[in-house]
Amino acid sequence: YVWKSHPQIRGRYVEQKELNGQASAILLARDHCAGPTFIVFVDTLADADLNVLTNTDADGVIYVKEVEDPRRFGVVKLDEQGYITRFIEKPSDTSNKLVVIGMYFVKNCEMLMECCADLIRRDIKTKGEYFLADAFNLMIERGAKLRAQMVDVWLDAGKPETVLETNSYLLQNGHNNSSDWQNKEGLVVVPPVNIHPTAKVDRSVIGPNATIAENCIITNSVIRDSIVDT
């Protein structure tokens, strides 16, 4: 799909066949990464300042956001200078609300890979998995300086309700194409929506906050706050 929609991008895909954690997945790319490396989890969307990466004095930058309930995420503890002293994966309480959002930059990819490998050699697991947070803790123990960088917008698509929230944000920020469908007979469109040009929609009300994917066929329906795919 990436090559079809973005032919200028040349990527390499490595499959994680044993689902035993993030650090194990990162380690699979060891032979294909070197030097400064940017890691982004696929189920996250953020409006983040990447300019800080060009002149940071830290060994890495970890993007974070304060949330009300951090318990299904990872959090960080900071010192007075804003450097991270500890990563805590899936905390049991809500006292620390500074959540890691799934965007990471490290200057020395080799050091991160060594820590991921060390994590697995030592069988350091959190709730049965090898977490990237624990690998970063090993980097800190080795003297790495990791700085936290706040973001204003972060949408997590890890649950159905957050997928819909993310879809709504995208529609309201550049992905609304309701004007292309406003004059179609038998169709009422309530912005924002995104309806693929190949979709066939008739005698229906679409929107708000609805995305209709390619080749969908919709008739006699009312669809809002939804994603419809084939």
Coordinates of N, CA and C in Angstrom, one line a residue:
Y1 N 0.8 -1.2 0.0 CA 0.0 0.0 0.0 C 0.9 1.3 0.0
V2 N 1.9 1.3 0.8 CA 2.8 2.4 0.9 C 3.4 2.7 -0.5
W3 N 3.9 1.7 -1.2 CA 4.6 1.9 -2.4 C 3.6 2.4 -3.5
K4 N 2.3 2.0 -3.4 CA 1.3 2.4 -4.3 C 0.9 3.8 -4.1
S5 N 0.7 4.3 -2.9 CA 0.3 5.6 -2.6 C 1.5 6.6 -2.5
H6 N 2.7 6.1 -2.2 CA 3.8 7.0 -2.0 C 5.0 6.3 -2.7
P7 N 5.0 6.4 -4.1 CA 6.1 5.6 -4.8 C 7.5 6.2 -4.6
Q8 N 7.6 7.4 -4.1 CA 8.9 7.9 -3.8 C 9.6 7.3 -2.6
I9 N 8.8 6.6 -1.8 CA 9.3 6.0 -0.5 C 9.8 4.5 -0.8
R10 N 11.0 4.2 -0.4 CA 11.5 2.9 -0.6 C 11.7 2.3 0.8
G11 N 11.0 1.3 1.2 CA 11.1 0.8 2.5 C 11.4 -0.7 2.6
R12 N 11.8 -1.2 3.7 CA 12.1 -2.6 4.0 C 11.2 -3.0 5.1
Y13 N 10.5 -4.2 4.9 CA 9.6 -4.7 5.9 C 10.2 -5.9 6.6
V14 N 10.1 -6.0 7.9 CA 10.6 -7.1 8.7 C 9.4 -7.6 9.5
E15 N 9.1 -8.8 9.4 CA 7.9 -9.4 10.1 C 8.3 -9.9 11.5
Q16 N 7.5 -9.5 12.5 CA 7.7 -10.0 13.9 C 6.7 -11.2 14.0
K17 N 7.2 -12.4 13.9 CA 6.4 -13.6 13.9 C 6.0 -14.0 15.3
E18 N 6.8 -13.7 16.3 CA 6.5 -14.0 17.7 C 6.2 -12.7 18.4
L19 N 4.9 -12.5 18.8 CA 4.5 -11.3 19.4 C 4.9 -11.2 20.9
N20 N 6.2 -10.9 21.1 CA 6.7 -10.9 22.5 C 7.2 -9.5 22.9
G21 N 6.8 -8.5 22.3 CA 7.1 -7.1 22.8 C 7.7 -6.2 21.8
Q22 N 7.7 -4.9 22.1 CA 8.2 -3.9 21.2 C 9.7 -4.0 21.0
A23 N 10.4 -4.2 22.1 CA 11.9 -4.2 22.0 C 12.4 -5.4 21.1
S24 N 11.7 -6.5 21.1 CA 12.0 -7.6 20.3 C 11.7 -7.2 18.8
A25 N 10.6 -6.5 18.6 CA 10.3 -6.1 17.2 C 11.3 -5.1 16.7
I26 N 11.7 -4.1 17.5 CA 12.8 -3.2 17.1 C 14.1 -3.9 16.7
L27 N 14.4 -4.9 17.5 CA 15.7 -5.6 17.3 C 15.7 -6.3 16.0
L28 N 14.6 -6.7 15.4 CA 14.5 -7.4 14.1 C 15.1 -6.5 13.0
A29 N 15.1 -5.2 13.2 CA 15.6 -4.2 12.2 C 17.0 -3.9 12.4
R30 N 17.7 -4.6 13.3 CA 19.1 -4.2 13.6 C 20.0 -4.1 12.4
D31 N 19.9 -5.0 11.5 CA 20.8 -5.0 10.3 C 20.5 -3.9 9.3
H32 N 19.4 -3.2 9.5 CA 19.0 -2.2 8.5 C 19.0 -0.8 9.1
C33 N 19.5 -0.6 10.3 CA 19.5 0.7 10.9 C 20.9 1.1 11.4
A34 N 21.2 2.4 11.3 CA 22.5 2.8 11.8 C 22.4 4.3 12.1
G35 N 23.1 4.8 13.1 CA 23.2 6.2 13.4 C 21.9 6.7 13.9
P36 N 21.6 8.0 13.6 CA 20.3 8.6 14.0 C 19.1 7.9 13.5
T37 N 18.2 7.6 14.3 CA 17.0 6.8 14.0 C 15.8 7.3 14.6
F38 N 14.7 7.4 13.8 CA 13.4 7.9 14.3 C 12.4 6.7 14.3
I39 N 11.8 6.5 15.4 CA 10.8 5.3 15.6 C 9.4 5.9 15.8
V40 N 8.5 5.4 15.1 CA 7.1 5.9 15.3 C 6.2 4.6 15.3
F41 N 5.4 4.5 16.3 CA 4.4 3.4 16.3 C 3.2 3.7 15.4
V42 N 2.7 2.7 14.7 CA 1.7 2.9 13.7 C 0.4 3.3 14.2
D43 N 0.1 3.1 15.5 CA -1.3 3.4 16.0 C -1.3 4.8 16.7
T44 N -0.4 5.7 16.3 CA -0.4 7.0 17.0 C -0.4 8.1 15.9
L45 N -1.0 9.2 16.3 CA -1.0 10.4 15.4 C -0.7 11.6 16.3
A46 N 0.3 12.4 15.9 CA 0.7 13.5 16.7 C 1.0 14.7 15.9
D47 N 0.8 15.9 16.5 CA 1.3 17.1 15.9 C 2.5 17.5 16.7
A48 N 3.7 17.2 16.2 CA 4.9 17.3 17.0 C 6.0 18.1 16.3
D49 N 6.8 18.8 17.0 CA 7.8 19.7 16.5 C 9.1 18.8 16.3
L50 N 9.4 18.5 15.0 CA 10.6 17.7 14.7 C 11.8 18.6 14.5
N51 N 11.7 19.9 14.5 CA 12.9 20.8 14.4 C 13.8 20.6 15.5
V52 N 13.3 20.2 16.7 CA 14.2 20.1 17.9 C 15.2 19.0 17.7
L53 N 15.0 18.1 16.8 CA 15.9 17.0 16.6 C 17.2 17.4 15.9
T54 N 17.2 18.5 15.2 CA 18.3 19.0 14.4 C 19.4 19.6 15.3
N55 N 19.1 20.1 16.5 CA 20.1 20.8 17.3 C 20.0 20.3 18.8
T56 N 19.4 19.2 19.0 CA 19.4 18.8 20.4 C 20.8 18.3 20.9
D57 N 21.0 18.6 22.2 CA 22.3 18.1 22.8 C 22.1 16.8 23.5
A58 N 20.9 16.3 23.4 CA 20.6 15.0 24.1 C 21.0 13.8 23.2
D59 N 21.1 12.6 23.8 CA 21.3 11.4 23.0 C 20.0 10.9 22.4
G60 N 18.9 11.4 22.8 CA 17.6 11.0 22.2 C 16.5 11.9 22.7
V61 N 15.5 11.9 21.9 CA 14.3 12.8 22.2 C 13.1 11.8 22.3
I62 N 12.3 11.9 23.4 CA 11.1 11.1 23.5 C 9.9 12.0 23.6
Y63 N 9.0 11.8 22.7 CA 7.8 12.7 22.7 C 6.8 12.2 23.7
V64 N 6.2 13.1 24.4 CA 5.3 12.8 25.6 C 4.1 13.8 25.6
K65 N 3.1 13.4 26.3 CA 1.9 14.2 26.5 C 1.3 13.9 27.8
E66 N 0.8 14.9 28.5 CA 0.1 14.7 29.8 C -1.3 14.3 29.6
V67 N -1.7 13.2 30.2 CA -3.1 12.7 30.0 C -3.7 12.4 31.4
E68 N -5.0 12.3 31.5 CA -5.7 12.1 32.7 C -5.4 10.7 33.3
D69 N -5.5 9.6 32.4 CA -5.4 8.3 32.9 C -4.2 7.6 32.1
P70 N -3.0 7.5 32.6 CA -1.9 6.9 31.9 C -1.7 5.4 32.0
R71 N -2.6 4.7 32.7 CA -2.4 3.3 33.1 C -2.2 2.3 32.0
R72 N -2.7 2.6 30.8 CA -2.5 1.6 29.7 C -1.4 2.0 28.8
F73 N -0.6 3.1 29.2 CA 0.5 3.5 28.4 C 1.8 3.4 29.2
G74 N 2.9 4.0 28.7 CA 4.1 4.1 29.5 C 4.3 5.6 29.9
V75 N 4.9 5.8 31.0 CA 5.2 7.2 31.5 C 6.7 7.4 31.8
V76 N 7.1 8.6 31.9 CA 8.5 8.9 32.2 C 8.6 9.8 33.4
K77 N 9.7 9.6 34.2 CA 10.0 10.6 35.3 C 11.1 11.5 34.8
L78 N 11.1 12.7 35.2 CA 12.1 13.7 34.7 C 12.9 14.3 35.8
D79 N 14.1 14.7 35.5 CA 14.8 15.5 36.5 C 14.6 17.0 36.3
E80 N 15.2 17.8 37.0 CA 15.0 19.3 36.9 C 15.4 19.9 35.6
Q81 N 16.2 19.2 34.9 CA 16.7 19.7 33.6 C 15.8 19.2 32.4
G82 N 14.8 18.4 32.7 CA 14.0 17.8 31.7 C 14.5 16.5 31.1
Y83 N 15.5 16.0 31.6 CA 16.0 14.7 31.1 C 15.2 13.5 31.8
I84 N 15.1 12.5 31.1 CA 14.3 11.3 31.7 C 15.2 10.5 32.6
T85 N 14.7 10.2 33.8 CA 15.4 9.4 34.7 C 14.9 8.0 34.8
R86 N 13.7 7.8 34.3 CA 13.1 6.4 34.4 C 11.9 6.3 33.5
F87 N 11.7 5.2 32.8 CA 10.5 4.8 32.0 C 9.8 3.8 32.9
I88 N 8.5 4.0 32.9 CA 7.6 3.0 33.7 C 6.5 2.6 32.7
E89 N 6.5 1.3 32.4 CA 5.5 0.8 31.4 C 4.2 0.4 32.1
K90 N 3.1 0.9 31.7 CA 1.7 0.6 32.2 C 1.7 0.7 33.7
P91 N 1.8 1.9 34.2 CA 1.8 2.1 35.7 C 0.5 1.7 36.3
S92 N 0.5 1.3 37.6 CA -0.6 0.8 38.3 C -1.5 2.0 38.9
D93 N -1.0 3.2 38.9 CA -1.7 4.3 39.4 C -1.6 5.5 38.4
T94 N -2.3 6.6 38.8 CA -2.4 7.8 37.9 C -1.6 9.0 38.4
S95 N -0.6 8.7 39.3 CA 0.1 9.8 39.9 C 1.0 10.5 38.9
N96 N 1.6 9.7 38.0 CA 2.4 10.3 36.9 C 1.7 10.3 35.6
K97 N 1.4 11.4 35.0 CA 0.5 11.5 33.9 C 1.2 11.8 32.6
L98 N 2.6 11.8 32.6 CA 3.4 12.2 31.5 C 3.6 10.9 30.6
V99 N 2.8 10.8 29.6 CA 2.7 9.5 28.8 C 3.6 9.6 27.6
V100 N 4.3 8.5 27.3 CA 5.1 8.3 26.1 C 4.1 8.0 25.0
I101 N 4.2 8.8 23.9 CA 3.2 8.7 22.8 C 3.5 7.7 21.7
G102 N 4.7 7.1 21.7 CA 5.1 6.2 20.6 C 5.9 6.9 19.5
M103 N 6.6 8.0 19.8 CA 7.5 8.6 18.9 C 8.9 8.8 19.6
Y104 N 9.9 8.3 19.0 CA 11.2 8.3 19.6 C 12.3 8.6 18.6
F105 N 13.3 9.4 19.1 CA 14.5 9.7 18.3 C 15.7 9.3 19.1
V106 N 16.6 8.6 18.5 CA 17.9 8.3 19.1 C 19.0 8.6 18.2
K107 N 20.1 9.2 18.7 CA 21.2 9.5 17.8 C 22.1 8.2 17.5
N108 N 22.1 7.3 18.5 CA 22.9 6.1 18.4 C 22.0 4.9 18.3
C109 N 21.6 4.5 17.1 CA 20.8 3.4 17.0 C 21.4 2.1 17.5
E110 N 22.8 2.0 17.3 CA 23.5 0.8 17.7 C 23.4 0.6 19.2
M111 N 23.4 1.7 20.0 CA 23.3 1.5 21.4 C 21.9 1.0 21.8
L112 N 20.9 1.6 21.1 CA 19.5 1.1 21.4 C 19.4 -0.4 21.1
M113 N 19.9 -0.8 19.9 CA 19.8 -2.2 19.6 C 20.6 -3.1 20.6
E114 N 21.7 -2.7 21.1 CA 22.5 -3.4 22.1 C 21.6 -3.6 23.3
C115 N 20.9 -2.5 23.7 CA 20.1 -2.6 24.9 C 18.9 -3.5 24.7
C116 N 18.3 -3.5 23.5 CA 17.2 -4.4 23.2 C 17.7 -5.8 23.3
A117 N 18.9 -6.1 22.7 CA 19.4 -7.5 22.8 C 19.7 -7.9 24.2
D118 N 20.3 -6.9 25.0 CA 20.6 -7.2 26.4 C 19.4 -7.5 27.2
L119 N 18.3 -6.8 26.9 CA 17.0 -7.0 27.6 C 16.5 -8.4 27.4
I120 N 16.7 -8.9 26.2 CA 16.2 -10.3 25.9 C 17.2 -11.3 26.5
R121 N 18.5 -11.0 26.4 CA 19.5 -12.0 27.0 C 19.2 -12.1 28.5
R122 N 18.9 -11.0 29.2 CA 18.6 -11.0 30.6 C 17.2 -11.4 31.0
D123 N 16.4 -11.5 29.9 CA 15.0 -11.9 30.1 C 14.2 -10.9 31.0
I124 N 14.5 -9.6 30.7 CA 13.8 -8.6 31.5 C 12.4 -8.3 30.8
K125 N 11.4 -8.7 31.4 CA 10.0 -8.5 30.9 C 9.2 -7.7 31.8
T126 N 8.2 -7.0 31.2 CA 7.2 -6.3 31.9 C 5.8 -6.9 31.5
K127 N 5.1 -7.5 32.4 CA 3.8 -8.1 32.1 C 4.0 -9.1 30.9
G128 N 5.1 -9.8 30.9 CA 5.3 -10.9 29.9 C 5.8 -10.5 28.6
E129 N 6.2 -9.2 28.4 CA 6.7 -8.7 27.1 C 8.0 -8.0 27.3
Y130 N 8.8 -7.9 26.2 CA 10.0 -7.1 26.2 C 9.6 -5.7 25.7
F131 N 9.6 -4.8 26.6 CA 9.1 -3.4 26.3 C 10.3 -2.5 25.9
L132 N 10.0 -1.6 25.0 CA 11.0 -0.6 24.6 C 11.4 0.3 25.8
A133 N 10.4 0.5 26.6 CA 10.7 1.4 27.8 C 11.8 0.8 28.6
D134 N 11.9 -0.5 28.8 CA 12.9 -1.2 29.6 C 14.3 -1.1 28.9
A135 N 14.2 -1.1 27.5 CA 15.5 -0.9 26.8 C 16.0 0.5 26.9
F136 N 15.1 1.5 27.0 CA 15.5 2.8 27.2 C 16.1 3.0 28.6
N137 N 15.5 2.3 29.6 CA 16.1 2.3 30.9 C 17.5 1.8 31.0
L138 N 17.8 0.8 30.2 CA 19.2 0.3 30.1 C 20.1 1.3 29.4
M139 N 19.6 2.1 28.4 CA 20.4 3.1 27.8 C 20.7 4.2 28.9
I140 N 19.7 4.6 29.7 CA 20.0 5.6 30.8 C 21.0 5.1 31.7
E141 N 20.9 3.8 32.1 CA 21.9 3.2 33.0 C 23.3 3.2 32.4
R142 N 23.4 3.2 31.1 CA 24.7 3.3 30.4 C 25.2 4.7 30.2
G143 N 24.4 5.7 30.7 CA 24.8 7.1 30.6 C 24.1 7.9 29.5
A144 N 23.2 7.3 28.8 CA 22.5 8.1 27.7 C 21.6 9.2 28.3
K145 N 21.6 10.4 27.7 CA 20.8 11.5 28.1 C 19.6 11.6 27.1
L146 N 18.4 11.3 27.7 CA 17.2 11.3 26.8 C 16.3 12.4 27.3
R147 N 15.9 13.3 26.4 CA 15.1 14.4 26.8 C 13.6 14.2 26.4
A148 N 12.7 14.7 27.2 CA 11.3 14.6 26.9 C 10.9 15.8 26.1
Q149 N 10.1 15.6 25.1 CA 9.6 16.7 24.3 C 8.0 16.7 24.3
M150 N 7.4 17.7 24.8 CA 5.9 17.7 24.9 C 5.3 17.9 23.5
V151 N 4.1 17.4 23.3 CA 3.3 17.6 22.1 C 2.0 18.2 22.5
D152 N 1.3 19.0 21.7 CA 0.0 19.5 21.9 C -1.1 18.6 21.5
V153 N -0.9 17.9 20.4 CA -1.9 17.0 19.9 C -1.4 15.6 19.8
W154 N -2.1 14.7 20.4 CA -1.8 13.3 20.3 C -3.1 12.5 20.3
L155 N -3.2 11.6 19.3 CA -4.4 10.8 19.2 C -3.9 9.3 19.1
D156 N -4.4 8.5 20.0 CA -4.0 7.1 20.1 C -5.1 6.3 19.4
A157 N -4.7 5.5 18.5 CA -5.7 4.6 17.7 C -5.6 3.2 18.2
G158 N -5.4 3.0 19.5 CA -5.3 1.6 20.0 C -6.6 1.0 20.4
K159 N -7.7 1.7 20.4 CA -9.0 1.2 20.8 C -10.0 1.7 19.8
P160 N -11.1 1.0 19.6 CA -12.1 1.4 18.7 C -12.6 2.9 18.8
E161 N -12.8 3.3 20.1 CA -13.3 4.7 20.3 C -12.2 5.7 20.0
T162 N -11.0 5.4 20.2 CA -9.9 6.3 19.8 C -9.6 6.3 18.3
V163 N -9.9 5.2 17.6 CA -9.8 5.2 16.2 C -10.8 6.2 15.6
L164 N -12.0 6.2 16.1 CA -13.0 7.2 15.6 C -12.7 8.6 16.0
E165 N -12.0 8.8 17.1 CA -11.6 10.2 17.5 C -10.5 10.6 16.5
T166 N -9.6 9.7 16.2 CA -8.5 10.0 15.2 C -9.1 10.3 13.9
N167 N -10.1 9.6 13.4 CA -10.7 9.8 12.2 C -11.4 11.2 12.1
S168 N -12.1 11.5 13.2 CA -12.7 12.9 13.3 C -11.7 14.0 13.2
Y169 N -10.5 13.8 13.8 CA -9.5 14.8 13.8 C -8.9 15.0 12.4
L170 N -8.7 13.9 11.7 CA -8.2 13.9 10.3 C -9.2 14.6 9.4
L171 N -10.5 14.3 9.6 CA -11.5 14.9 8.7 C -11.5 16.4 8.9
Q172 N -11.3 16.9 10.1 CA -11.4 18.3 10.4 C -10.1 19.0 10.1
N173 N -9.1 18.3 9.7 CA -7.8 18.9 9.5 C -7.2 18.4 8.1
G174 N -7.9 18.8 7.1 CA -7.4 18.6 5.7 C -7.9 17.4 4.9
H175 N -8.7 16.5 5.5 CA -9.1 15.3 4.8 C -10.6 15.3 4.5
N176 N -11.3 16.4 4.6 CA -12.7 16.5 4.3 C -12.9 16.8 2.8
N177 N -13.6 15.9 2.1 CA -13.9 16.2 0.7 C -15.4 16.2 0.4
S178 N -16.1 16.7 1.4 CA -17.6 16.8 1.3 C -18.0 17.6 0.1
S179 N -17.2 18.6 -0.3 CA -17.6 19.5 -1.4 C -17.7 18.7 -2.7
D180 N -17.0 17.6 -2.9 CA -17.0 16.8 -4.1 C -18.3 16.1 -4.2
W181 N -19.1 16.0 -3.2 CA -20.3 15.2 -3.2 C -21.6 16.0 -2.9
Q182 N -21.5 17.2 -2.7 CA -22.7 18.0 -2.2 C -23.8 18.1 -3.2
N183 N -23.5 18.0 -4.5 CA -24.5 18.1 -5.5 C -25.0 16.8 -6.1
K184 N -24.7 15.7 -5.5 CA -25.1 14.4 -6.0 C -26.6 14.2 -5.6
E185 N -27.4 13.9 -6.6 CA -28.8 13.7 -6.3 C -29.0 12.4 -5.5
G186 N -29.9 12.6 -4.5 CA -30.2 11.4 -3.6 C -29.2 11.2 -2.5
L187 N -28.3 12.2 -2.3 CA -27.3 12.1 -1.3 C -27.2 13.3 -0.4
V188 N -27.3 13.2 0.9 CA -27.1 14.3 1.8 C -25.8 14.2 2.5
V189 N -24.9 15.1 2.4 CA -23.6 15.1 3.0 C -23.5 16.1 4.1
V190 N -23.1 15.7 5.3 CA -23.0 16.6 6.5 C -21.5 16.6 6.8
P191 N -20.8 17.7 6.5 CA -19.3 17.7 6.7 C -19.0 17.6 8.2
P192 N -17.8 17.2 8.5 CA -16.8 16.7 7.6 C -16.9 15.2 7.3
V193 N -16.6 14.9 6.0 CA -16.6 13.5 5.6 C -15.5 13.3 4.6
N194 N -15.2 12.0 4.4 CA -14.3 11.7 3.3 C -14.8 10.5 2.6
I195 N -15.3 10.6 1.4 CA -15.9 9.6 0.6 C -14.9 9.3 -0.6
H196 N -14.5 8.1 -0.7 CA -13.5 7.7 -1.8 C -14.2 7.9 -3.1
P197 N -13.5 8.4 -4.2 CA -14.2 8.5 -5.5 C -14.8 7.3 -6.1
T198 N -14.3 6.1 -5.7 CA -14.8 4.9 -6.3 C -16.0 4.3 -5.5
A199 N -16.4 5.0 -4.4 CA -17.5 4.5 -3.6 C -18.8 4.8 -4.3
K200 N -19.8 4.0 -4.2 CA -21.1 4.2 -4.8 C -22.1 4.4 -3.6
V201 N -22.6 5.7 -3.5 CA -23.5 6.0 -2.4 C -24.7 6.6 -3.0
D202 N -25.9 6.1 -2.5 CA -27.2 6.5 -3.1 C -28.2 6.5 -2.0
R203 N -29.1 7.5 -2.1 CA -30.3 7.6 -1.2 C -29.8 7.5 0.3
S204 N -28.8 8.3 0.7 CA -28.3 8.1 2.0 C -27.9 9.5 2.6
V205 N -27.7 9.5 3.9 CA -27.1 10.6 4.6 C -25.8 10.2 5.2
I206 N -24.7 10.9 4.8 CA -23.4 10.6 5.2 C -22.8 11.8 6.0
G207 N -22.4 11.5 7.2 CA -21.8 12.5 8.1 C -22.6 13.0 9.2
P208 N -22.0 13.7 10.1 CA -20.6 14.2 10.1 C -19.7 13.1 10.6
N209 N -18.4 13.3 10.4 CA -17.3 12.5 10.9 C -17.4 11.0 10.4
A210 N -17.6 10.9 9.1 CA -17.7 9.6 8.4 C -16.7 9.5 7.3
T211 N -16.1 8.3 7.3 CA -15.1 8.0 6.2 C -15.6 6.8 5.5
I212 N -15.8 6.9 4.1 CA -16.2 5.8 3.3 C -15.1 5.4 2.4
A213 N -14.6 4.2 2.5 CA -13.4 3.7 1.8 C -13.7 3.4 0.3
E214 N -12.7 3.1 -0.5 CA -12.9 2.8 -1.9 C -13.7 1.5 -2.1
N215 N -14.5 1.6 -3.2 CA -15.3 0.5 -3.6 C -16.5 0.1 -2.7
C216 N -16.8 0.9 -1.7 CA -17.9 0.7 -0.8 C -19.2 0.9 -1.6
I217 N -20.2 0.2 -1.3 CA -21.6 0.4 -1.9 C -22.6 0.6 -0.7
I218 N -23.1 1.8 -0.7 CA -24.0 2.2 0.4 C -25.3 2.7 -0.2
T219 N -26.5 2.2 0.3 CA -27.8 2.5 -0.2 C -28.8 2.6 1.0
N220 N -29.6 3.6 1.0 CA -30.7 3.7 2.0 C -30.1 3.7 3.4
S221 N -29.1 4.5 3.7 CA -28.4 4.4 5.0 C -28.2 5.8 5.5
V222 N -28.0 5.8 6.9 CA -27.6 7.0 7.6 C -26.3 6.6 8.3
I223 N -25.2 7.3 8.0 CA -23.9 6.9 8.5 C -23.2 8.1 9.1
R224 N -22.9 8.1 10.3 CA -22.2 9.2 11.0 C -21.2 8.7 12.0
D225 N -20.2 9.4 12.3 CA -19.2 9.0 13.4 C -18.8 7.5 13.1
S226 N -18.4 7.2 11.9 CA -18.1 5.9 11.5 C -17.0 5.8 10.4
I227 N -16.4 4.6 10.3 CA -15.5 4.3 9.2 C -16.0 3.1 8.5
V228 N -16.3 3.2 7.2 CA -16.8 2.0 6.5 C -15.8 1.6 5.5
D229 N -15.4 0.3 5.5 CA -14.4 -0.2 4.6 C -14.9 -1.5 4.0
T230 N -14.3 -1.9 2.9 CA -14.7 -3.2 2.3 C -13.9 -4.3 2.8

